[in-house]
XYZ file of C-alpha atoms in Angstrom:
316
model
C 109.819 -236.143 -178.029
C 106.165 -235.718 -177.225
C 104.086 -232.486 -177.421
C 103.974 -231.970 -173.679
C 107.701 -232.271 -173.338
C 108.238 -229.705 -176.101
C 105.775 -227.278 -174.628
C 107.251 -227.257 -171.130
C 110.741 -226.356 -172.219
C 112.245 -222.934 -171.933
C 114.734 -220.995 -174.022
C 116.868 -220.298 -170.999
C 116.495 -223.694 -169.437
C 119.899 -225.128 -170.320
C 121.251 -222.341 -168.082
C 118.567 -222.713 -165.434
C 119.156 -226.418 -165.443
C 122.843 -225.854 -164.833
C 121.842 -223.911 -161.750
C 119.455 -226.664 -160.686
C 122.196 -229.263 -161.073
C 124.798 -227.064 -159.372
C 127.330 -228.355 -161.914
C 126.970 -231.880 -160.539
C 127.915 -234.298 -163.266
C 126.423 -237.205 -161.346
C 123.078 -235.468 -161.346
C 123.407 -234.893 -165.079
C 124.103 -238.601 -165.564
C 121.063 -239.508 -163.543
C 118.866 -237.225 -165.689
C 120.053 -239.105 -168.820
C 118.292 -242.257 -167.586
C 114.538 -241.953 -168.042
C 113.974 -244.550 -165.379
C 115.580 -242.345 -162.717
C 113.289 -239.596 -161.304
C 114.815 -236.407 -159.800
C 115.315 -236.622 -156.032
C 113.062 -234.067 -154.351
C 111.893 -233.754 -150.765
C 108.636 -231.903 -150.100
C 108.293 -229.504 -147.206
C 105.764 -226.821 -146.388
C 106.279 -223.128 -146.313
C 105.112 -223.065 -142.723
C 108.012 -225.296 -141.837
C 110.593 -222.644 -142.625
C 110.959 -222.782 -146.358
C 111.602 -219.064 -146.672
C 114.595 -218.118 -148.774
C 117.983 -217.586 -147.202
C 119.636 -214.200 -147.234
C 121.632 -214.058 -150.472
C 125.319 -213.475 -150.158
C 127.341 -216.256 -151.848
C 129.352 -215.435 -155.015
C 128.682 -217.391 -158.171
C 130.881 -218.883 -161.135
C 130.048 -220.047 -164.717
C 129.752 -223.738 -165.763
C 129.197 -224.699 -169.394
C 125.608 -225.457 -170.479
C 124.708 -229.173 -170.420
C 123.444 -231.102 -173.486
C 119.691 -231.146 -173.951
C 118.030 -234.055 -172.170
C 114.290 -234.115 -171.700
C 113.208 -235.611 -168.385
C 110.215 -237.980 -168.386
C 106.805 -236.497 -167.608
C 106.315 -236.513 -163.805
C 103.131 -238.171 -162.586
C 100.877 -236.442 -160.041
C 100.546 -239.709 -158.063
C 104.261 -239.789 -157.279
C 104.187 -236.501 -155.355
C 106.950 -235.054 -157.581
C 106.618 -231.474 -158.881
C 105.043 -230.911 -162.278
C 106.382 -227.983 -164.250
C 104.076 -225.850 -166.470
C 104.398 -225.530 -170.222
C 106.495 -222.333 -170.069
C 108.841 -223.365 -167.232
C 111.682 -225.923 -166.925
C 111.044 -229.129 -165.128
C 113.523 -230.099 -162.419
C 116.726 -231.018 -164.202
C 115.108 -230.362 -167.602
C 118.014 -228.856 -169.555
C 116.225 -227.661 -172.738
C 115.870 -223.910 -173.538
C 113.191 -221.328 -173.256
C 109.739 -221.814 -174.191
C 106.420 -220.039 -174.216
C 103.348 -220.643 -172.281
C 100.404 -221.938 -174.358
C 100.019 -223.119 -177.950
C 98.095 -220.626 -180.022
C 94.453 -221.673 -180.254
C 93.995 -220.435 -183.806
C 95.617 -222.319 -186.715
C 99.244 -221.479 -187.276
C 99.532 -219.058 -190.182
C 102.893 -218.772 -191.804
C 104.020 -215.142 -192.002
C 105.848 -213.801 -194.984
C 109.576 -214.421 -194.602
C 111.712 -211.461 -193.663
C 113.737 -209.995 -196.488
C 117.232 -211.462 -196.204
C 119.827 -209.072 -194.810
C 122.535 -207.963 -197.178
C 125.476 -210.318 -196.942
C 128.899 -209.014 -196.061
C 131.550 -209.969 -198.692
C 133.077 -213.300 -197.959
C 136.604 -211.990 -197.473
C 135.310 -209.606 -194.772
C 132.843 -211.916 -192.943
C 135.190 -213.705 -190.577
C 137.114 -210.639 -189.422
C 133.991 -208.549 -189.063
C 132.130 -211.129 -187.106
C 135.085 -211.722 -184.845
C 135.512 -208.039 -184.151
C 131.832 -207.666 -183.290
C 131.947 -210.611 -180.908
C 134.965 -209.100 -179.215
C 133.048 -205.909 -178.633
C 130.025 -207.923 -177.368
C 132.230 -209.715 -174.838
C 133.882 -206.402 -173.790
C 130.472 -204.814 -173.367
C 129.132 -207.569 -171.113
C 132.351 -207.344 -169.037
C 131.226 -203.835 -168.071
C 127.566 -204.682 -167.363
C 126.832 -205.325 -163.686
C 123.049 -205.316 -163.940
C 120.261 -205.325 -166.526
C 116.488 -205.217 -166.848
C 114.209 -205.585 -169.809
C 110.828 -206.706 -171.035
C 111.117 -210.100 -172.753
C 109.152 -212.084 -175.351
C 109.854 -215.766 -175.797
C 108.634 -217.810 -178.771
C 108.922 -221.403 -179.791
C 108.247 -222.727 -183.322
C 108.023 -226.505 -183.799
C 107.750 -227.206 -187.521
C 107.292 -230.943 -186.933
C 104.043 -230.231 -185.003
C 103.003 -227.062 -186.790
C 102.982 -225.425 -183.348
C 103.818 -221.889 -182.165
C 103.904 -220.820 -178.494
C 104.704 -217.583 -176.722
C 105.240 -216.080 -173.239
C 106.079 -212.572 -172.021
C 107.317 -210.884 -168.888
C 110.117 -208.870 -167.298
C 113.672 -210.069 -166.646
C 116.151 -208.631 -164.135
C 119.755 -209.681 -163.459
C 122.412 -208.387 -161.092
C 125.797 -210.001 -161.093
C 127.036 -212.249 -159.857
C 124.154 -214.176 -158.381
C 120.730 -212.465 -158.628
C 118.194 -213.250 -161.273
C 114.433 -212.791 -161.750
C 112.017 -213.738 -164.524
C 108.570 -212.374 -163.718
C 105.924 -213.571 -166.164
C 102.993 -211.441 -167.347
C 101.848 -214.267 -169.585
C 101.019 -216.396 -167.694
C 100.600 -213.749 -164.950
C 102.033 -214.572 -161.528
C 104.618 -217.145 -162.481
C 108.126 -216.446 -161.356
C 111.672 -217.747 -161.427
C 114.062 -216.215 -158.794
C 117.750 -216.656 -157.799
C 118.381 -214.927 -154.486
C 122.126 -215.635 -154.331
C 121.853 -218.919 -152.365
C 118.730 -220.640 -153.746
C 116.940 -220.967 -157.006
C 113.160 -220.736 -156.731
C 110.534 -221.703 -159.378
C 106.872 -220.947 -158.692
C 104.186 -221.499 -161.272
C 100.790 -220.712 -159.785
C 99.235 -221.017 -163.283
C 100.073 -224.708 -163.088
C 99.858 -225.492 -159.358
C 99.557 -222.704 -156.732
C 100.514 -225.023 -153.917
C 103.875 -226.206 -155.368
C 107.230 -224.475 -155.216
C 110.542 -225.924 -156.549
C 113.813 -224.961 -154.886
C 117.490 -225.840 -155.592
C 120.736 -224.650 -154.150
C 123.096 -222.486 -156.196
C 126.643 -223.854 -156.080
C 129.067 -221.448 -154.373
C 131.737 -220.061 -156.713
C 129.735 -220.492 -159.892
C 127.979 -218.009 -162.233
C 125.017 -220.286 -163.074
C 122.540 -217.422 -163.170
C 124.686 -215.149 -165.424
C 122.707 -215.987 -168.548
C 124.404 -213.797 -171.077
C 127.842 -215.017 -169.934
C 126.736 -218.609 -170.524
C 126.255 -217.848 -174.210
C 128.746 -215.044 -174.773
C 131.892 -215.815 -172.796
C 134.888 -216.531 -175.139
C 132.628 -216.450 -178.237
C 135.435 -216.532 -180.777
C 136.823 -219.645 -179.180
C 133.433 -221.375 -178.825
C 131.777 -220.592 -182.210
C 132.453 -220.358 -185.905
C 130.844 -217.019 -186.759
C 129.412 -215.260 -189.853
C 128.069 -211.728 -190.218
C 124.788 -211.665 -192.148
C 124.041 -207.992 -192.446
C 121.805 -205.672 -190.376
C 118.155 -205.613 -189.139
C 116.116 -203.462 -186.769
C 115.221 -204.778 -183.324
C 113.102 -202.687 -180.857
C 113.722 -199.622 -183.050
C 117.547 -199.985 -183.071
C 119.828 -201.142 -185.844
C 121.566 -204.430 -185.119
C 124.164 -206.676 -186.676
C 122.934 -210.198 -187.340
C 125.502 -212.868 -186.573
C 125.221 -216.643 -187.052
C 127.165 -218.721 -184.577
C 127.800 -222.429 -184.990
C 129.155 -224.262 -181.894
C 132.585 -225.871 -182.404
C 131.804 -228.544 -179.847
C 128.788 -230.727 -179.084
C 125.794 -228.616 -178.065
C 122.065 -228.923 -177.579
C 121.619 -226.488 -180.452
C 123.033 -226.600 -184.005
C 123.058 -222.877 -184.538
C 122.657 -219.637 -182.607
C 121.769 -216.282 -184.154
C 122.251 -213.031 -182.230
C 121.175 -209.516 -183.042
C 123.890 -207.128 -181.684
C 123.012 -203.474 -181.146
C 125.241 -201.291 -183.356
C 125.365 -198.597 -180.765
C 126.255 -200.295 -177.472
C 126.987 -203.927 -178.577
C 124.338 -205.428 -176.343
C 122.500 -208.538 -177.630
C 118.877 -207.609 -178.331
C 117.686 -210.944 -179.588
C 118.788 -214.600 -179.388
C 117.483 -217.320 -181.780
C 118.440 -220.901 -181.274
C 117.888 -223.697 -183.772
C 117.890 -227.139 -182.241
C 118.973 -230.392 -183.805
C 115.302 -231.189 -184.653
C 114.829 -227.823 -186.378
C 112.751 -226.358 -183.528
C 113.467 -222.648 -183.223
C 113.423 -220.747 -179.969
C 113.659 -216.971 -179.821
C 114.225 -214.615 -176.867
C 113.944 -210.869 -177.474
C 114.743 -208.070 -175.077
C 112.766 -204.801 -175.311
C 113.282 -201.583 -173.320
C 116.686 -202.915 -172.297
C 118.531 -200.998 -169.607
C 121.929 -201.815 -168.173
C 123.820 -200.902 -164.917
C 120.635 -199.891 -163.175
C 120.171 -200.061 -159.361
C 118.398 -203.324 -158.512
C 117.884 -203.802 -154.710
C 118.169 -207.149 -152.884
C 114.457 -207.015 -152.146
C 113.651 -207.448 -155.807
C 115.249 -210.915 -155.783
C 113.599 -212.207 -152.576
C 110.998 -214.902 -152.579
C 108.814 -216.267 -149.796
C 106.707 -219.385 -150.639
C 102.969 -218.953 -150.099
C 101.663 -220.268 -146.815
C 100.710 -223.951 -147.140
C 102.615 -224.487 -150.367
C 104.846 -227.558 -150.671
C 108.518 -226.798 -151.263
C 110.219 -229.499 -153.283
C 113.927 -229.341 -152.266
C 116.423 -230.497 -154.920
């Protein structure tokens, strides 16, 4: 995997890619073949590429295995995704924006959390995961500041991006980047929009959201049926955003693009404050929520998107 491919992947991209594919297994199969480019059709915003009024309900397909699409070439007219955003049909998770310009300096390792006794680990972890699942069952909306980080030991590279994230079930989602400023990912209930002016201000990517799915319900993608999907271990407690949190290590029981997932679960409300994914190649991707609020009023207008005049809209 080359440097550019690593840099353009996002922590949440397996989920975003599921939305882009609409659960279409044939599309997934095509993306496995590096000779087969994604099928996109350019249009202009002046030709009626404004988003449709969102109303369709959504369901929840499983995340697809990680497959990195070949680098698109400008000469082909196909969309080119920026370092911090997923390429079309690029199913690898969340990444940051730019590599740090200064040399990577290894920080002192965090003191290991106190281990729970072995005879208590399984039951305690399972009980916490049950509470997490129950908590998310009662959450209808959320908003937070986010920080995404990617560490690639093989390349000695660290990258980072920041912004705000909003979600309203079942089918509204918004990632609004402050670094790089202006970039945005929006699900309006019917369409999924990706606009990266930091990379190309005249290019917009659009895909349809499959009716009856929950492709934009990001927490549900990771946290539904956790005790059936993961072998879990409780590793003690740490502080995240000023709040004490349980640290759980989850190992997928079935084939997955990641070998291990760690989550930091708030001891007070059982919300997940931080995700950390370790991939098969030992790259580590972290997503942290700060100033997290749940069940807040989020109007439809927040999730609307109109392509800039003159921008090409690449329809999936």
